[in-house]
Amino acid sequence: GDSVTQMEGPVTLSEEAFLTINCTYTATGYPSLFWYVQYPGEGLQLLLKATKADDKGSNKGFEATYRKETTSFHLEKGSVQVSDSAVYFCALSTYTNAGKSTFGDGTTLTVKP
Amino acid sequence: EAGVTQSPTHLIKTRGQQATLRCSPISGHTSVYWYQQALGLGLQFLLWYDEGEERNRGNFPPRFSGRQFPNYSSELNVNALELEDSALYLCASSLVTGGRTGELFFGEGSRLTVL
């Protein structure tokens, strides 16, 4: 079956530090890949996505590149802010299991001033 | 534009009772998804409804069921509640129907506590 593995958290960084959150996946079909973010007290919202190999998704200074050869979709940001403190989820969906998105366990990021 | 709305925000039940959770998708979205977010377990796929039909379900027992109404809103029912059903239940909607699911738009969830 499909699965998503995220680096375990929590992750604590100082403001302006570089962020990497690792995500690797296994999928029975050709997946679309997503990063969702959940701010405190809110629902999940899409941060960025990529639908085919070598695509780069980007939004709000965050980036992730779809690497088919390493089955990875690592999230990066060059300079984090306190407002980036949230839980980040890597996810995938495929044609094989229609309607189902598979999520990683989430990584909690805390950014300190 | 209104987002995905869920009700109730919080619900407290005792073991053996039934819980009903409701979800209204974004206007124009015909697909509704339900996920369970239990503490420490991430998001687990429960159900997918599209055009009034159940299209797919996750590895949950039959006491988890639901339906989608003609206006595309949805209801999740959990019968014979057990303590481990305590979780945040998230509803999401999307434009894509079938095939490889695209972006999901989530509500803020309904927190179910089973005592």
XYZ file of C-alpha atoms in Angstrom:
228
model
C 0.000 0.000 0.000
C 0.891 3.672 -0.105
C 2.861 5.231 2.730
C 4.542 8.498 3.661
C 7.421 8.807 6.105
C 8.340 12.173 7.576
C 11.271 13.074 9.729
C 10.301 12.868 13.346
C 9.823 16.042 15.275
C 9.488 18.237 17.023
C 11.861 20.623 15.300
C 12.919 23.803 17.054
C 14.774 26.544 15.162
C 15.791 30.123 15.705
C 14.332 32.811 13.491
C 16.110 33.111 10.108
C 17.475 29.554 10.324
C 17.321 27.158 7.362
C 14.581 24.557 7.476
C 14.496 21.069 5.993
C 11.766 18.558 6.745
C 12.396 15.220 5.074
C 9.620 13.254 3.402
C 9.893 9.952 1.557
C 7.107 7.864 0.103
C 6.114 4.536 -1.352
C 3.247 4.384 -3.803
C 1.620 1.749 -5.975
C 0.917 4.235 -8.727
C 2.307 7.553 -9.932
C 1.530 9.924 -7.064
C 0.841 13.603 -6.749
C 2.719 14.988 -3.758
C 1.621 17.654 -1.292
C 2.709 19.563 1.763
C -0.046 20.733 4.079
C 0.342 23.026 7.081
C -1.792 23.159 10.219
C -1.471 26.333 12.277
C -2.554 26.175 15.931
C -6.326 25.926 16.250
C -6.904 25.702 12.507
C -7.573 23.031 9.909
C -5.001 21.811 7.419
C -4.318 23.970 4.396
C -2.331 23.259 1.278
C 1.160 24.751 1.320
C 2.455 23.453 -2.024
C 2.173 20.546 -4.424
C 3.871 18.780 -7.334
C 2.246 16.395 -9.771
C 5.141 14.892 -11.736
C 8.802 14.073 -11.412
C 11.209 17.047 -11.175
C 8.367 19.499 -10.561
C 9.118 22.080 -7.884
C 6.267 23.334 -5.737
C 6.729 26.659 -3.992
C 4.715 29.006 -1.793
C 5.447 31.578 0.943
C 9.186 30.941 0.632
C 8.807 27.171 1.045
C 9.949 24.815 -1.708
C 9.872 21.080 -2.394
C 11.047 19.134 -5.441
C 9.452 15.864 -6.605
C 12.341 13.383 -6.783
C 11.140 10.149 -8.331
C 14.556 8.478 -8.234
C 14.807 8.883 -4.461
C 11.021 8.839 -3.830
C 11.355 12.031 -1.830
C 9.656 15.410 -1.470
C 11.657 17.304 1.146
C 10.352 20.669 2.345
C 12.819 23.563 2.590
C 12.800 27.214 3.543
C 15.816 29.439 3.574
C 14.864 31.675 6.489
C 12.065 30.715 8.880
C 9.948 33.152 10.861
C 8.109 32.804 14.156
C 4.868 32.771 12.162
C 5.972 29.544 10.443
C 5.462 27.643 13.707
C 2.950 24.933 12.827
C 2.565 21.239 12.075
C 3.620 20.215 8.557
C 2.205 17.149 6.800
C 3.547 15.465 3.698
C 0.898 13.648 1.644
C 0.348 11.788 -1.600
C -2.535 10.664 -3.759
C -2.647 8.193 -6.652
C -5.093 6.887 -9.231
C -4.697 3.410 -7.785
C -6.554 4.197 -4.571
C -8.992 6.777 -5.818
C -10.149 9.428 -3.387
C -7.651 8.522 -0.697
C -4.811 10.805 0.275
C -2.100 9.238 2.439
C -0.514 11.499 5.046
C 2.673 11.373 7.030
C 2.478 11.686 10.801
C 3.275 15.391 10.760
C 6.292 17.365 11.955
C 5.855 20.075 14.558
C 7.990 23.134 13.903
C 8.609 25.758 16.561
C 10.507 28.895 15.604
C 11.914 30.986 18.441
C 12.694 34.706 18.135
C -16.324 32.342 -0.203
C -17.159 30.153 2.757
C -14.738 27.354 3.512
C -15.520 23.837 4.671
C -17.623 24.012 7.804
C -18.011 21.285 10.381
C -20.307 20.841 13.350
C -20.263 20.388 16.225
C -16.860 21.720 17.213
C -16.761 19.494 20.271
C -18.799 16.450 21.215
C -18.652 14.359 24.362
C -20.218 10.908 24.406
C -20.023 7.782 26.512
C -19.057 4.302 25.398
C -21.754 2.549 23.407
C -23.485 5.727 22.287
C -23.695 7.038 18.728
C -22.089 10.213 17.395
C -23.110 12.214 14.337
C -20.786 14.755 12.770
C -21.693 17.092 9.938
C -19.802 18.768 7.140
C -20.638 21.342 4.484
C -18.182 21.501 1.580
C -17.055 24.547 -0.307
C -19.679 25.654 -2.791
C -19.166 23.844 -6.087
C -17.224 20.947 -4.567
C -18.943 17.600 -5.029
C -16.412 15.363 -3.268
C -16.282 15.091 0.508
C -13.666 13.181 2.496
C -13.514 12.194 6.155
C -10.294 11.663 8.100
C -9.610 10.679 11.683
C -6.749 12.428 13.445
C -6.123 10.547 16.657
C -3.431 11.712 19.022
C -0.044 10.564 17.804
C -1.457 8.657 14.816
C -1.584 11.225 12.041
C -4.477 11.461 9.598
C -6.228 8.210 8.743
C -8.542 8.071 5.716
C -12.088 7.114 6.618
C -14.469 7.727 3.740
C -14.874 9.428 0.369
C -18.237 10.532 -0.977
C -18.880 11.873 -4.439
C -22.187 12.705 -6.087
C -24.072 11.133 -3.223
C -22.281 7.786 -3.334
C -19.650 6.212 -1.104
C -16.673 5.735 -3.434
C -13.949 4.466 -1.130
C -13.392 3.715 2.522
C -10.366 3.167 4.705
C -9.609 0.348 7.125
C -12.280 1.156 9.650
C -15.059 -1.115 10.968
C -18.601 -0.850 9.577
C -19.764 1.078 12.643
C -18.157 4.056 10.924
C -20.596 5.095 8.230
C -21.981 8.160 6.616
C -23.817 9.654 3.740
C -23.805 12.567 1.352
C -26.911 14.603 0.744
C -28.141 16.101 -2.552
C -26.639 19.471 -1.589
C -23.253 17.648 -1.195
C -23.104 18.134 2.555
C -22.168 15.025 4.468
C -22.705 13.272 7.743
C -20.396 10.855 9.539
C -21.959 8.429 11.990
C -20.008 6.438 14.521
C -22.040 3.733 16.268
C -21.244 1.785 19.423
C -18.585 4.272 20.444
C -15.355 2.977 21.926
C -12.770 4.886 23.938
C -10.271 4.722 21.055
C -12.706 6.614 18.816
C -11.714 9.763 20.680
C -10.083 11.923 18.025
C -10.345 14.981 15.837
C -12.510 14.188 12.805
C -11.607 16.249 9.785
C -13.763 16.800 6.767
C -12.334 17.949 3.456
C -13.739 18.744 0.056
C -12.272 18.995 -3.404
C -13.096 19.847 -6.985
C -11.540 16.692 -8.409
C -13.913 13.790 -8.587
C -12.324 10.424 -9.051
C -8.889 9.590 -10.265
C -5.913 11.120 -8.565
C -7.237 13.432 -5.866
C -5.979 16.986 -6.058
C -5.866 19.644 -3.385
C -8.019 19.020 -0.336
C -9.711 21.877 1.494
C -10.136 21.039 5.169
C -12.522 22.174 7.841
C -11.337 22.855 11.377
C -12.604 19.520 12.614
C -14.942 18.084 15.209
C -13.333 16.928 18.434
C -15.023 13.751 19.686
C -14.328 12.632 23.228
C -15.587 9.246 24.365
C -15.774 8.700 28.118
